[in-house]
């Protein structure tokens, strides 16, 4: 007999270089059958890059799907078989043009648990050295240096200013918890 | 001539009662053509329910896609044509069994801007009165009352404890900003 919330069957409906869009048959709370449409993705890595003077590196990113620019920390998707810290390193270098001498894993969170199994790995990057960005043609990204307080204001945004970036808000919350613990 | 990051064409690949999975042809930064696979969804509403004594209502939710329980604030998807505050009201009542006399919009954020156009609307709910949950068969949800500090610890989780919930971390960040401003 199946348990509640058990997968009965998975079908991959669409597969591309970024993720797989799937449909599961699964058991509901009473063990009757339901269906679940979702994005299957190995995960993502987010980086909080902190300079020696305590300021942080944030990026202004054009977001095609929303038609706006968002303030964010560097973040990128993990491909199958990639290591989360390697992806964090790559995203910091490519999106922001920085390399870091020290990496520390701060947390893992689910950015959109209802529609994907994505787990975002949050890293603190310190010992930063500036280099050159290396953007893909799908990316339009400006690099900025701000205090943590200013980064928080921009990443959260106000109701009048527009949209906050959820993944960066989470990364910042983990960094602030780490910093408050000394 | 098209501008960079302009939609050329949209195809709905899969449509279901929760969202549409789409593929766009669009212009990249140099106006060459790219493709974008994403979830098209009207949005979501998250509720931070605060009792008269300052404690908050959080929920422990079984997450099928991740195979774990997460600590969350009540949150739910908006269907086409639905009003965000109405959805917030419905989710608070159904998931947590509470009704509120006062509603205040705190913010809007993008939970997973790379894979969806979803915008999450965050509401503060006060003047709470307890009633009964009304769960769907796809839901398995426990209701808990905690201090804000304890809610933060549970929602963020530690690396050892497991996964934080990004959408609830964001909702909490907006509530704390609101509270700090007095």
Short mmCIF file of C-alpha atoms in Angstrom, two decimals:
data_model
loop_
_atom_site.label_atom_id
_atom_site.label_comp_id
_atom_site.label_asym_id
_atom_site.label_seq_id
_atom_site.Cartn_x
_atom_site.Cartn_y
_atom_site.Cartn_z
CA UNK A 1 0.00 0.00 0.00
CA UNK A 2 1.39 3.47 -0.83
CA UNK A 3 1.94 6.04 1.92
CA UNK A 4 0.57 9.61 1.66
CA UNK A 5 2.68 11.95 -0.51
CA UNK A 6 4.49 9.14 -2.30
CA UNK A 7 5.49 9.30 -5.96
CA UNK A 8 3.66 6.79 -8.12
CA UNK A 9 5.07 7.84 -11.47
CA UNK A 10 7.12 10.65 -13.06
CA UNK A 11 6.88 11.88 -16.63
CA UNK A 12 9.33 14.41 -18.07
CA UNK A 13 7.16 16.67 -20.26
CA UNK A 14 9.86 19.10 -21.43
CA UNK A 15 13.62 18.90 -21.08
CA UNK A 16 16.03 21.75 -21.85
CA UNK A 17 19.53 22.83 -20.84
CA UNK A 18 18.25 24.59 -17.71
CA UNK A 19 15.71 22.20 -16.15
CA UNK A 20 13.13 19.46 -16.68
CA UNK A 21 9.41 20.20 -16.51
CA UNK A 22 7.71 17.13 -15.02
CA UNK A 23 4.33 15.71 -14.15
CA UNK A 24 4.07 13.27 -11.26
CA UNK A 25 1.23 11.02 -10.27
CA UNK A 26 1.38 10.89 -6.45
CA UNK A 27 -0.67 10.01 -3.41
CA UNK A 28 -2.64 12.68 -1.57
CA UNK A 29 -3.17 12.80 2.20
CA UNK A 30 -5.89 10.09 2.03
CA UNK A 31 -3.79 8.01 -0.40
CA UNK A 32 -6.05 8.83 -3.32
CA UNK A 33 -4.23 9.87 -6.48
CA UNK A 34 -3.26 13.40 -7.48
CA UNK A 35 -1.07 15.03 -10.10
CA UNK A 36 1.77 17.52 -9.63
CA UNK A 37 3.38 19.69 -12.32
CA UNK A 38 6.80 21.06 -11.40
CA UNK A 39 10.31 22.06 -12.38
CA UNK A 40 12.99 19.49 -11.61
CA UNK A 41 16.35 21.22 -11.23
CA UNK A 42 19.59 20.23 -9.45
CA UNK A 43 19.62 23.49 -7.47
CA UNK A 44 21.25 26.90 -7.39
CA UNK A 45 24.05 28.77 -5.62
CA UNK A 46 23.84 32.29 -4.20
CA UNK A 47 26.85 34.32 -3.08
CA UNK A 48 27.07 37.09 -0.49
CA UNK A 49 30.39 38.76 -1.43
CA UNK A 50 31.76 40.84 1.47
CA UNK A 51 34.73 43.19 1.02
CA UNK A 52 37.41 43.64 3.69
CA UNK A 53 35.77 46.93 4.79
CA UNK A 54 32.40 45.22 5.38
CA UNK A 55 30.66 46.52 2.27
CA UNK A 56 29.02 44.05 -0.09
CA UNK A 57 28.94 43.50 -3.84
CA UNK A 58 25.45 43.56 -5.33
CA UNK A 59 24.31 43.41 -8.92
CA UNK A 60 21.58 45.14 -10.91
CA UNK A 61 20.12 42.52 -13.21
CA UNK A 62 17.74 42.84 -16.14
CA UNK A 63 14.95 40.31 -15.60
CA UNK A 64 13.27 39.46 -18.86
CA UNK A 65 10.34 37.57 -17.34
CA UNK A 66 9.36 40.50 -15.12
CA UNK A 67 10.31 43.31 -17.49
CA UNK A 68 12.29 45.10 -14.76
CA UNK A 69 15.76 45.38 -13.23
CA UNK A 70 16.24 43.80 -9.79
CA UNK A 71 18.91 44.32 -7.13
CA UNK A 72 20.41 40.93 -6.35
CA UNK A 73 23.36 38.99 -5.06
CA UNK A 74 25.13 36.85 -7.68
CA UNK A 75 23.20 33.61 -8.12
CA UNK A 76 23.07 30.89 -10.72
CA UNK A 77 21.68 27.48 -11.48
CA UNK A 78 23.53 24.22 -10.82
CA UNK A 79 23.74 21.78 -13.72
CA UNK A 80 23.60 18.03 -13.16
CA UNK A 81 26.82 16.84 -11.56
CA UNK A 82 28.12 20.33 -10.69
CA UNK A 83 29.31 21.15 -7.17
CA UNK A 84 27.41 24.01 -5.44
CA UNK A 85 30.59 25.80 -4.34
CA UNK A 86 32.08 25.58 -7.85
CA UNK A 87 28.90 27.17 -9.22
CA UNK A 88 29.09 29.91 -6.58
CA UNK A 89 32.70 30.62 -7.63
CA UNK A 90 31.73 30.73 -11.31
CA UNK A 91 28.74 33.02 -10.75
CA UNK A 92 30.73 35.47 -8.63
CA UNK A 93 33.44 35.63 -11.31
CA UNK A 94 31.13 35.83 -14.32
CA UNK A 95 28.32 38.06 -13.01
CA UNK A 96 30.31 40.34 -10.71
CA UNK A 97 33.91 39.93 -11.89
CA UNK A 98 35.22 39.01 -8.44
CA UNK A 99 37.28 36.14 -7.08
CA UNK A 100 37.32 35.20 -3.39
CA UNK A 101 40.02 33.55 -1.28
CA UNK A 102 37.62 32.21 1.37
CA UNK A 103 34.30 30.45 0.95
CA UNK A 104 31.88 29.44 3.68
CA UNK A 105 28.57 27.60 3.31
CA UNK A 106 25.91 29.49 5.30
CA UNK A 107 22.63 27.71 4.60
CA UNK A 108 20.32 25.93 2.21
CA UNK A 109 16.80 27.03 1.41
CA UNK A 110 13.94 26.27 -0.97
CA UNK A 111 13.16 29.40 -3.04
CA UNK A 112 9.80 28.19 -4.45
CA UNK A 113 8.92 24.96 -2.75
CA UNK A 114 5.48 24.67 -4.31
CA UNK A 115 6.61 24.55 -7.93
CA UNK A 116 10.13 23.12 -7.84
CA UNK A 117 12.51 20.89 -5.92
CA UNK A 118 15.22 23.57 -6.28
CA UNK A 119 17.49 23.98 -3.28
CA UNK A 120 19.56 27.17 -3.16
CA UNK A 121 22.96 26.94 -1.45
CA UNK A 122 24.09 30.20 0.18
CA UNK A 123 27.80 31.00 0.42
CA UNK A 124 29.72 33.81 2.07
CA UNK A 125 32.67 34.93 -0.08
CA UNK A 126 35.49 37.00 1.46
CA UNK A 127 39.04 37.94 0.52
CA UNK A 128 37.68 39.48 -2.69
CA UNK A 129 39.79 40.55 -5.66
CA UNK A 130 38.23 42.45 -8.53
CA UNK A 131 38.56 41.32 -12.14
CA UNK A 132 36.38 41.48 -15.24
CA UNK A 133 32.80 40.33 -15.73
CA UNK A 134 32.17 37.59 -18.28
CA UNK A 135 28.49 37.82 -19.20
CA UNK A 136 26.36 35.61 -21.39
CA UNK A 137 24.26 37.24 -24.08
CA UNK A 138 21.18 36.50 -21.96
CA UNK A 139 22.61 38.67 -19.15
CA UNK A 140 22.68 42.43 -18.60
CA UNK A 141 24.29 43.06 -15.22
CA UNK A 142 25.76 46.11 -13.47
CA UNK A 143 28.06 45.70 -10.45
CA UNK A 144 27.69 47.96 -7.39
CA UNK A 145 29.39 48.24 -4.01
CA UNK A 146 27.24 49.31 -1.04
CA UNK A 147 26.95 49.03 2.72
CA UNK A 148 24.91 46.09 4.01
CA UNK A 149 22.17 48.49 5.09
CA UNK A 150 21.94 50.04 1.61
CA UNK A 151 22.02 46.58 0.00
CA UNK A 152 19.09 45.54 2.21
CA UNK A 153 17.09 48.61 1.21
CA UNK A 154 17.69 47.98 -2.49
CA UNK A 155 17.14 44.21 -2.43
CA UNK A 156 13.89 44.46 -0.45
CA UNK A 157 12.70 47.57 -2.38
CA UNK A 158 9.69 49.55 -1.24
CA UNK A 159 6.13 49.04 -2.41
CA UNK A 160 6.51 52.23 -4.46
CA UNK A 161 9.94 51.32 -5.87
CA UNK A 162 8.90 47.97 -7.19
CA UNK A 163 9.90 44.39 -6.62
CA UNK A 164 12.21 42.79 -4.10
CA UNK A 165 14.26 39.74 -5.01
CA UNK A 166 13.26 36.83 -2.78
CA UNK A 167 16.39 34.73 -3.25
CA UNK A 168 18.66 37.67 -2.39
CA UNK A 169 16.51 38.60 0.62
CA UNK A 170 17.01 35.05 1.91
CA UNK A 171 20.77 35.11 1.25
CA UNK A 172 21.00 38.41 3.13
CA UNK A 173 19.02 37.02 6.07
CA UNK A 174 21.48 34.13 6.38
CA UNK A 175 24.45 36.48 6.18
CA UNK A 176 22.98 38.74 8.88
CA UNK A 177 22.35 35.73 11.14
CA UNK A 178 25.96 34.64 10.63
CA UNK A 179 27.27 38.15 11.33
CA UNK A 180 25.11 38.62 14.45
CA UNK A 181 26.48 35.41 15.93
CA UNK A 182 29.98 36.90 15.66
CA UNK B 1 13.97 46.65 -35.15
CA UNK B 2 13.47 44.79 -31.85
CA UNK B 3 15.07 46.05 -28.65
CA UNK B 4 17.17 43.78 -26.39
CA UNK B 5 15.11 41.51 -24.09
CA UNK B 6 11.93 41.86 -26.11
CA UNK B 7 9.44 39.01 -26.59
CA UNK B 8 9.19 37.82 -30.19
CA UNK B 9 6.79 34.97 -29.62
CA UNK B 10 5.19 32.97 -26.78
CA UNK B 11 4.09 29.34 -26.92
CA UNK B 12 2.16 27.71 -24.07
CA UNK B 13 3.61 24.20 -23.87
CA UNK B 14 1.56 22.91 -20.91
CA UNK B 15 -1.48 24.43 -19.21
CA UNK B 16 -2.99 23.19 -15.95
CA UNK B 17 -5.12 24.57 -13.11
CA UNK B 18 -2.05 26.02 -11.32
CA UNK B 19 0.06 27.64 -14.05
CA UNK B 20 1.14 27.68 -17.69
CA UNK B 21 4.54 26.37 -18.76
CA UNK B 22 5.72 28.52 -21.68
CA UNK B 23 8.52 28.89 -24.18
CA UNK B 24 9.35 32.34 -25.49
CA UNK B 25 11.51 33.36 -28.39
CA UNK B 26 13.10 36.66 -27.33
CA UNK B 27 15.97 39.00 -28.11
CA UNK B 28 19.26 38.69 -26.25
CA UNK B 29 21.50 41.64 -25.30
CA UNK B 30 22.87 41.94 -28.86
CA UNK B 31 19.37 41.50 -30.34
CA UNK B 32 20.14 38.00 -31.57
CA UNK B 33 17.46 35.43 -30.79
CA UNK B 34 17.26 33.24 -27.67
CA UNK B 35 14.69 30.97 -26.07
CA UNK B 36 13.30 31.08 -22.54
CA UNK B 37 11.35 28.31 -20.77
CA UNK B 38 9.35 29.47 -17.74
CA UNK B 39 6.28 29.24 -15.57
CA UNK B 40 3.62 31.88 -16.25
CA UNK B 41 1.51 32.39 -13.12
CA UNK B 42 -0.65 35.30 -11.92
CA UNK B 43 1.22 35.47 -8.59
CA UNK B 44 0.92 34.46 -4.96
CA UNK B 45 -0.02 35.92 -1.59
CA UNK B 46 1.87 35.42 1.67
CA UNK B 47 0.49 36.33 5.09
CA UNK B 48 2.34 37.29 8.27
CA UNK B 49 -0.36 36.72 10.92
CA UNK B 50 0.46 38.61 14.15
CA UNK B 51 -1.52 38.04 17.36
CA UNK B 52 -2.36 40.87 19.78
CA UNK B 53 0.52 39.78 22.08
CA UNK B 54 3.06 40.04 19.24
CA UNK B 55 3.46 36.33 18.61
CA UNK B 56 2.98 35.01 15.09
CA UNK B 57 1.14 32.09 13.51
CA UNK B 58 3.38 29.79 11.49
CA UNK B 59 2.61 26.50 9.79
CA UNK B 60 4.49 23.24 9.39
CA UNK B 61 3.84 22.08 5.84
CA UNK B 62 4.55 18.78 4.16
CA UNK B 63 6.38 19.56 0.89
CA UNK B 64 6.01 16.72 -1.55
CA UNK B 65 8.59 17.99 -4.05
CA UNK B 66 11.32 18.20 -1.41
CA UNK B 67 10.27 15.21 0.69
CA UNK B 68 10.44 17.25 3.91
CA UNK B 69 8.32 19.45 6.19
CA UNK B 70 9.06 23.19 6.10
CA UNK B 71 8.23 25.97 8.57
CA UNK B 72 6.31 28.64 6.66
CA UNK B 73 3.87 31.49 6.79
CA UNK B 74 0.54 30.81 5.06
CA UNK B 75 0.98 31.35 1.33
CA UNK B 76 -0.94 30.40 -1.76
CA UNK B 77 -1.16 30.92 -5.48
CA UNK B 78 -3.36 33.51 -7.16
CA UNK B 79 -5.62 32.28 -9.95
CA UNK B 80 -6.36 34.43 -13.00
CA UNK B 81 -8.66 37.26 -12.03
CA UNK B 82 -8.30 36.78 -8.25
CA UNK B 83 -7.43 39.70 -5.99
CA UNK B 84 -4.17 39.27 -3.97
CA UNK B 85 -5.77 40.31 -0.66
CA UNK B 86 -8.70 37.93 -1.19
CA UNK B 87 -6.21 35.10 -1.74
CA UNK B 88 -4.33 36.11 1.41
CA UNK B 89 -7.61 35.99 3.37
CA UNK B 90 -8.48 32.57 1.93
CA UNK B 91 -5.03 31.08 2.62
CA UNK B 92 -4.97 32.33 6.21
CA UNK B 93 -8.42 30.84 6.82
CA UNK B 94 -7.84 27.53 5.04
CA UNK B 95 -4.22 26.76 5.99
CA UNK B 96 -4.13 28.23 9.48
CA UNK B 97 -7.79 28.51 10.47
CA UNK B 98 -7.56 32.22 11.31
CA UNK B 99 -9.51 35.29 10.28
CA UNK B 100 -8.13 38.82 10.58
CA UNK B 101 -9.88 42.14 11.09
CA UNK B 102 -7.05 44.26 9.63
CA UNK B 103 -5.01 43.72 6.48
CA UNK B 104 -2.04 45.74 5.32
CA UNK B 105 0.00 45.29 2.13
CA UNK B 106 3.72 45.27 3.08
CA UNK B 107 5.57 44.53 -0.14
CA UNK B 108 5.84 42.66 -3.41
CA UNK B 109 8.76 40.43 -4.36
CA UNK B 110 9.81 37.93 -7.03
CA UNK B 111 10.44 34.53 -5.39
CA UNK B 112 12.22 32.89 -8.36
CA UNK B 113 12.77 35.53 -10.99
CA UNK B 114 14.83 33.33 -13.27
CA UNK B 115 12.16 30.70 -13.90
CA UNK B 116 8.85 32.49 -13.43
CA UNK B 117 7.09 35.83 -13.62
CA UNK B 118 5.46 35.10 -10.23
CA UNK B 119 5.08 38.12 -7.95
CA UNK B 120 4.38 37.38 -4.30
CA UNK B 121 2.26 39.93 -2.41
CA UNK B 122 3.06 40.12 1.32
CA UNK B 123 0.32 41.07 3.78
CA UNK B 124 0.33 41.74 7.51
CA UNK B 125 -2.79 40.31 9.17
CA UNK B 126 -3.80 41.48 12.65
CA UNK B 127 -6.91 41.33 14.82
CA UNK B 128 -6.81 37.54 14.53
CA UNK B 129 -9.62 35.20 15.53
CA UNK B 130 -9.09 31.46 15.57
CA UNK B 131 -11.37 29.06 13.71
CA UNK B 132 -10.95 25.75 11.93
CA UNK B 133 -8.53 24.78 9.16
CA UNK B 134 -10.02 23.72 5.83
CA UNK B 135 -7.30 21.75 4.04
CA UNK B 136 -7.22 20.29 0.57
CA UNK B 137 -6.21 16.66 0.16
CA UNK B 138 -2.88 17.85 -1.27
CA UNK B 139 -2.12 19.63 2.03
CA UNK B 140 -0.80 18.37 5.37
CA UNK B 141 -0.38 21.41 7.63
CA UNK B 142 0.12 21.91 11.38
CA UNK B 143 -0.51 25.30 12.99
CA UNK B 144 1.88 26.71 15.61
CA UNK B 145 2.12 29.93 17.63
CA UNK B 146 5.61 31.27 18.40
CA UNK B 147 7.51 34.45 19.12
CA UNK B 148 8.90 36.28 16.09
CA UNK B 149 12.42 35.24 17.15
CA UNK B 150 11.47 31.57 17.33
CA UNK B 151 9.62 31.83 14.00
CA UNK B 152 12.76 33.29 12.41
CA UNK B 153 14.90 30.43 13.76
CA UNK B 154 12.48 27.80 12.43
CA UNK B 155 11.84 29.43 9.03
CA UNK B 156 15.54 29.97 8.32
CA UNK B 157 16.57 26.59 9.80
CA UNK B 158 20.21 25.72 10.40
CA UNK B 159 22.46 23.91 7.96
CA UNK B 160 22.16 20.83 10.18
CA UNK B 161 18.38 21.11 10.62
CA UNK B 162 17.62 21.24 6.96
CA UNK B 163 15.97 23.66 4.60
CA UNK B 164 14.75 27.19 5.06
CA UNK B 165 11.70 28.46 3.19
CA UNK B 166 12.70 31.36 0.95
CA UNK B 167 9.24 32.87 0.52
CA UNK B 168 8.63 32.92 4.28
CA UNK B 169 12.11 34.36 4.94
CA UNK B 170 11.21 37.21 2.59
CA UNK B 171 7.80 37.77 4.18
CA UNK B 172 9.47 37.89 7.61
CA UNK B 173 12.08 40.39 6.37
CA UNK B 174 9.30 42.71 5.20
CA UNK B 175 7.43 42.36 8.50
CA UNK B 176 10.59 43.14 10.48
CA UNK B 177 11.26 46.21 8.32
CA UNK B 178 7.69 47.37 8.95
CA UNK B 179 7.98 46.76 12.70
CA UNK B 180 11.36 48.49 12.98
CA UNK B 181 9.93 51.59 11.35
CA UNK B 182 7.32 51.71 14.13
#
